[in-house]
PDB file of C-alpha atoms in Angstrom:
ATOM      1  CA  UNK A   1     -16.540 -47.293  23.036  1.00 51.00           C
ATOM      2  CA  UNK A   2     -12.978 -48.349  22.804  1.00 57.00           C
ATOM      3  CA  UNK A   3     -10.461 -46.496  20.539  1.00 60.00           C
ATOM      4  CA  UNK A   4      -9.532 -48.640  17.615  1.00 62.00           C
ATOM      5  CA  UNK A   5      -6.137 -46.972  16.878  1.00 59.00           C
ATOM      6  CA  UNK A   6      -3.342 -45.955  19.190  1.00 67.00           C
ATOM      7  CA  UNK A   7      -1.661 -42.545  18.791  1.00 77.00           C
ATOM      8  CA  UNK A   8       1.422 -44.206  17.187  1.00 86.00           C
ATOM      9  CA  UNK A   9      -0.604 -45.647  14.384  1.00 85.00           C
ATOM     10  CA  UNK A  10      -1.936 -42.174  13.435  1.00 85.00           C
ATOM     11  CA  UNK A  11       1.652 -40.895  13.322  1.00 89.00           C
ATOM     12  CA  UNK A  12       2.796 -43.821  11.215  1.00 91.00           C
ATOM     13  CA  UNK A  13       0.083 -43.216   8.700  1.00 91.00           C
ATOM     14  CA  UNK A  14       0.817 -39.510   8.424  1.00 93.00           C
ATOM     15  CA  UNK A  15       4.501 -40.414   8.037  1.00 95.00           C
ATOM     16  CA  UNK A  16       3.585 -42.924   5.315  1.00 97.00           C
ATOM     17  CA  UNK A  17       1.679 -40.221   3.410  1.00 97.00           C
ATOM     18  CA  UNK A  18       4.617 -37.833   3.586  1.00 98.00           C
ATOM     19  CA  UNK A  19       7.054 -40.575   2.383  1.00 98.00           C
ATOM     20  CA  UNK A  20       4.751 -41.518  -0.416  1.00 98.00           C
ATOM     21  CA  UNK A  21       4.475 -37.854  -1.413  1.00 98.00           C
ATOM     22  CA  UNK A  22       8.263 -37.425  -1.426  1.00 98.00           C
ATOM     23  CA  UNK A  23       8.759 -40.638  -3.408  1.00 98.00           C
ATOM     24  CA  UNK A  24       6.129 -39.411  -5.915  1.00 98.00           C
ATOM     25  CA  UNK A  25       7.822 -36.018  -6.187  1.00 98.00           C
ATOM     26  CA  UNK A  26      11.208 -37.476  -6.799  1.00 97.00           C
ATOM     27  CA  UNK A  27       9.798 -39.874  -9.472  1.00 97.00           C
ATOM     28  CA  UNK A  28       7.910 -37.144 -11.301  1.00 97.00           C
ATOM     29  CA  UNK A  29      10.924 -34.826 -11.135  1.00 95.00           C
ATOM     30  CA  UNK A  30      13.206 -37.569 -12.557  1.00 94.00           C
ATOM     31  CA  UNK A  31      10.802 -38.040 -15.473  1.00 95.00           C
ATOM     32  CA  UNK A  32      10.017 -34.327 -16.179  1.00 95.00           C
ATOM     33  CA  UNK A  33      13.276 -32.562 -15.596  1.00 94.00           C
ATOM     34  CA  UNK A  34      15.881 -32.933 -18.363  1.00 93.00           C
ATOM     35  CA  UNK A  35      19.248 -34.522 -17.475  1.00 91.00           C
ATOM     36  CA  UNK A  36      21.132 -31.377 -18.509  1.00 93.00           C
ATOM     37  CA  UNK A  37      19.172 -29.124 -16.218  1.00 93.00           C
ATOM     38  CA  UNK A  38      21.449 -27.443 -13.642  1.00 90.00           C
ATOM     39  CA  UNK A  39      24.734 -28.343 -15.275  1.00 90.00           C
ATOM     40  CA  UNK A  40      25.557 -24.725 -16.183  1.00 90.00           C
ATOM     41  CA  UNK A  41      23.283 -22.872 -13.669  1.00 90.00           C
ATOM     42  CA  UNK A  42      19.575 -22.852 -13.138  1.00 90.00           C
ATOM     43  CA  UNK A  43      18.571 -23.590 -16.675  1.00 89.00           C
ATOM     44  CA  UNK A  44      18.876 -26.376 -19.255  1.00 92.00           C
ATOM     45  CA  UNK A  45      22.359 -26.520 -20.773  1.00 92.00           C
ATOM     46  CA  UNK A  46      20.957 -27.706 -24.092  1.00 92.00           C
ATOM     47  CA  UNK A  47      19.048 -24.381 -24.402  1.00 92.00           C
ATOM     48  CA  UNK A  48      22.275 -22.797 -25.620  1.00 91.00           C
ATOM     49  CA  UNK A  49      22.404 -25.073 -28.578  1.00 92.00           C
ATOM     50  CA  UNK A  50      18.695 -24.831 -29.209  1.00 93.00           C
ATOM     51  CA  UNK A  51      19.022 -20.952 -29.374  1.00 92.00           C
ATOM     52  CA  UNK A  52      22.077 -21.250 -31.620  1.00 93.00           C
ATOM     53  CA  UNK A  53      19.840 -23.038 -34.120  1.00 95.00           C
ATOM     54  CA  UNK A  54      17.392 -20.200 -34.359  1.00 93.00           C
ATOM     55  CA  UNK A  55      17.978 -17.606 -37.042  1.00 90.00           C
ATOM     56  CA  UNK A  56      19.438 -14.341 -36.041  1.00 86.00           C
ATOM     57  CA  UNK A  57      17.087 -11.411 -36.443  1.00 89.00           C
ATOM     58  CA  UNK A  58      18.957  -8.610 -34.741  1.00 89.00           C
ATOM     59  CA  UNK A  59      22.183  -7.229 -36.337  1.00 88.00           C
ATOM     60  CA  UNK A  60      23.515  -4.940 -33.392  1.00 88.00           C
ATOM     61  CA  UNK A  61      24.502  -1.334 -33.541  1.00 87.00           C
ATOM     62  CA  UNK A  62      27.971  -2.123 -34.735  1.00 89.00           C
ATOM     63  CA  UNK A  63      26.512  -3.664 -37.982  1.00 89.00           C
ATOM     64  CA  UNK A  64      24.410  -0.560 -38.494  1.00 88.00           C
ATOM     65  CA  UNK A  65      27.368   1.724 -37.933  1.00 88.00           C
ATOM     66  CA  UNK A  66      29.358   0.045 -40.686  1.00 90.00           C
ATOM     67  CA  UNK A  67      27.106   1.594 -43.419  1.00 89.00           C
ATOM     68  CA  UNK A  68      25.441   4.397 -41.486  1.00 89.00           C
ATOM     69  CA  UNK A  69      28.417   6.169 -39.888  1.00 90.00           C
ATOM     70  CA  UNK A  70      26.658   9.542 -40.529  1.00 91.00           C
ATOM     71  CA  UNK A  71      23.840   8.437 -38.214  1.00 88.00           C
ATOM     72  CA  UNK A  72      26.291   7.262 -35.637  1.00 87.00           C
ATOM     73  CA  UNK A  73      27.955  10.710 -35.753  1.00 89.00           C
ATOM     74  CA  UNK A  74      24.657  12.579 -35.369  1.00 88.00           C
ATOM     75  CA  UNK A  75      23.753  10.545 -32.311  1.00 86.00           C
ATOM     76  CA  UNK A  76      27.010  11.250 -30.596  1.00 87.00           C
ATOM     77  CA  UNK A  77      26.373  13.356 -27.509  1.00 85.00           C
ATOM     78  CA  UNK A  78      22.626  13.396 -28.143  1.00 83.00           C
ATOM     79  CA  UNK A  79      19.775  12.155 -25.970  1.00 83.00           C
ATOM     80  CA  UNK A  80      19.455   8.852 -27.888  1.00 87.00           C
ATOM     81  CA  UNK A  81      23.254   8.039 -28.096  1.00 87.00           C
ATOM     82  CA  UNK A  82      22.743   5.052 -25.745  1.00 88.00           C
ATOM     83  CA  UNK A  83      19.597   3.748 -27.461  1.00 88.00           C
ATOM     84  CA  UNK A  84      20.511   0.988 -29.954  1.00 89.00           C
ATOM     85  CA  UNK A  85      19.144   1.256 -33.538  1.00 88.00           C
ATOM     86  CA  UNK A  86      16.877  -1.773 -33.459  1.00 89.00           C
ATOM     87  CA  UNK A  87      14.989  -0.480 -30.350  1.00 89.00           C
ATOM     88  CA  UNK A  88      13.231   1.953 -32.817  1.00 88.00           C
ATOM     89  CA  UNK A  89      13.897   0.393 -36.234  1.00 87.00           C
ATOM     90  CA  UNK A  90      13.120  -3.211 -35.320  1.00 87.00           C
ATOM     91  CA  UNK A  91      15.256  -6.340 -36.074  1.00 89.00           C
ATOM     92  CA  UNK A  92      17.602  -5.702 -39.054  1.00 88.00           C
ATOM     93  CA  UNK A  93      19.665  -8.855 -39.432  1.00 88.00           C
ATOM     94  CA  UNK A  94      18.388  -9.398 -42.963  1.00 86.00           C
ATOM     95  CA  UNK A  95      19.060  -5.774 -43.945  1.00 88.00           C
ATOM     96  CA  UNK A  96      22.648  -5.928 -42.514  1.00 86.00           C
ATOM     97  CA  UNK A  97      23.531  -9.035 -44.539  1.00 86.00           C
ATOM     98  CA  UNK A  98      21.739  -8.017 -47.712  1.00 85.00           C
ATOM     99  CA  UNK A  99      21.062  -4.163 -47.762  1.00 82.00           C
ATOM    100  CA  UNK A 100      19.500  -4.135 -51.166  1.00 77.00           C
ATOM    101  CA  UNK A 101      17.266  -7.165 -50.357  1.00 71.00           C
ATOM    102  CA  UNK A 102      15.580  -5.940 -47.181  1.00 69.00           C
ATOM    103  CA  UNK A 103      15.154  -2.141 -46.893  1.00 74.00           C
ATOM    104  CA  UNK A 104      13.863  -1.297 -43.375  1.00 75.00           C
ATOM    105  CA  UNK A 105      10.802   0.795 -42.913  1.00 76.00           C
ATOM    106  CA  UNK A 106      11.294   4.096 -41.233  1.00 82.00           C
ATOM    107  CA  UNK A 107       9.466   4.054 -37.909  1.00 85.00           C
ATOM    108  CA  UNK A 108       6.315   6.139 -37.372  1.00 85.00           C
ATOM    109  CA  UNK A 109       7.641   8.949 -35.164  1.00 81.00           C
ATOM    110  CA  UNK A 110       4.242   9.571 -33.641  1.00 77.00           C
ATOM    111  CA  UNK A 111       4.085   6.073 -32.120  1.00 82.00           C
ATOM    112  CA  UNK A 112       7.698   4.956 -31.704  1.00 87.00           C
ATOM    113  CA  UNK A 113       8.713   8.010 -29.689  1.00 87.00           C
ATOM    114  CA  UNK A 114       5.680   7.606 -27.338  1.00 86.00           C
ATOM    115  CA  UNK A 115       6.857   4.071 -26.490  1.00 87.00           C
ATOM    116  CA  UNK A 116       9.460   5.684 -24.194  1.00 88.00           C
ATOM    117  CA  UNK A 117       8.224   9.291 -23.717  1.00 88.00           C
ATOM    118  CA  UNK A 118       4.490   9.002 -22.649  1.00 87.00           C
ATOM    119  CA  UNK A 119       4.230  10.148 -19.115  1.00 88.00           C
ATOM    120  CA  UNK A 120       4.267   7.395 -16.394  1.00 88.00           C
ATOM    121  CA  UNK A 121       4.758   7.693 -12.700  1.00 89.00           C
ATOM    122  CA  UNK A 122       7.371   4.928 -12.660  1.00 90.00           C
ATOM    123  CA  UNK A 123       9.793   6.952 -14.843  1.00 88.00           C
ATOM    124  CA  UNK A 124      12.351   9.292 -13.152  1.00 89.00           C
ATOM    125  CA  UNK A 125      11.274  12.986 -13.191  1.00 85.00           C
ATOM    126  CA  UNK A 126      14.326  13.993 -15.142  1.00 86.00           C
ATOM    127  CA  UNK A 127      13.309  11.534 -17.957  1.00 87.00           C
ATOM    128  CA  UNK A 128      11.691  13.521 -20.848  1.00 87.00           C
ATOM    129  CA  UNK A 129       8.025  12.706 -20.693  1.00 89.00           C
ATOM    130  CA  UNK A 130       5.450  14.405 -22.951  1.00 87.00           C
ATOM    131  CA  UNK A 131       1.759  14.496 -23.279  1.00 86.00           C
ATOM    132  CA  UNK A 132       1.457  14.472 -27.135  1.00 81.00           C
ATOM    133  CA  UNK A 133      -1.790  16.462 -27.210  1.00 81.00           C
ATOM    134  CA  UNK A 134      -0.375  19.276 -25.010  1.00 85.00           C
ATOM    135  CA  UNK A 135       3.113  19.136 -26.330  1.00 84.00           C
ATOM    136  CA  UNK A 136       2.652  19.085 -30.066  1.00 78.00           C
ATOM    137  CA  UNK A 137      -1.029  18.857 -30.969  1.00 78.00           C
ATOM    138  CA  UNK A 138      -1.359  16.712 -34.030  1.00 76.00           C
ATOM    139  CA  UNK A 139       2.241  17.311 -35.195  1.00 81.00           C
ATOM    140  CA  UNK A 140       4.599  14.299 -35.287  1.00 83.00           C
ATOM    141  CA  UNK A 141       7.622  14.328 -33.041  1.00 84.00           C
ATOM    142  CA  UNK A 142      10.107  14.580 -35.989  1.00 84.00           C
ATOM    143  CA  UNK A 143       8.445  17.865 -37.129  1.00 84.00           C
ATOM    144  CA  UNK A 144      10.419  19.567 -34.431  1.00 85.00           C
ATOM    145  CA  UNK A 145      12.961  16.989 -33.136  1.00 85.00           C
ATOM    146  CA  UNK A 146      15.696  15.103 -35.079  1.00 82.00           C
ATOM    147  CA  UNK A 147      15.137  11.348 -34.219  1.00 83.00           C
ATOM    148  CA  UNK A 148      18.743  10.628 -33.594  1.00 85.00           C
ATOM    149  CA  UNK A 149      19.466  13.883 -31.631  1.00 83.00           C
ATOM    150  CA  UNK A 150      16.162  15.091 -30.374  1.00 83.00           C
ATOM    151  CA  UNK A 151      17.228  18.053 -28.282  1.00 80.00           C
ATOM    152  CA  UNK A 152      16.007  21.300 -29.798  1.00 75.00           C
ATOM    153  CA  UNK A 153      18.475  23.947 -30.665  1.00 62.00           C
ATOM    154  CA  UNK A 154      19.070  26.231 -27.647  1.00 54.00           C
ATOM    155  CA  UNK A 155      17.581  23.899 -25.169  1.00 55.00           C
TER     156      UNK A 155
END
């Protein structure tokens, strides 16, 4: 039985498949990737304006400090000094612009403290980690610890 194709024909067919794949990839990429992608880095430059159109939900610690300077002072030198207000209190932009309109809820100390302080092997050993059942029983964290300066007196 004679061979119908020579070796060069196999290579040409394989090359044609690769070339067709590359052409298809370039065509699909041209259709699906926005024109402004990659202009300012590895993202779509128009995303900046898209994000600008979204309403602000976070006020920032500076806005909180304008009215709550007593809380800022109580946090100074404490274990939570570097933690920003909205990490525990949630987004507060509406409260910052209209304080009487949107009073924020105080966080539940039993759950908000444990977001950071539950034991986990991934945390550094020096980071305060507590097992709530062993540490305080059924008492909430703020029964013994001040939320903004959590270190106990004498420790």
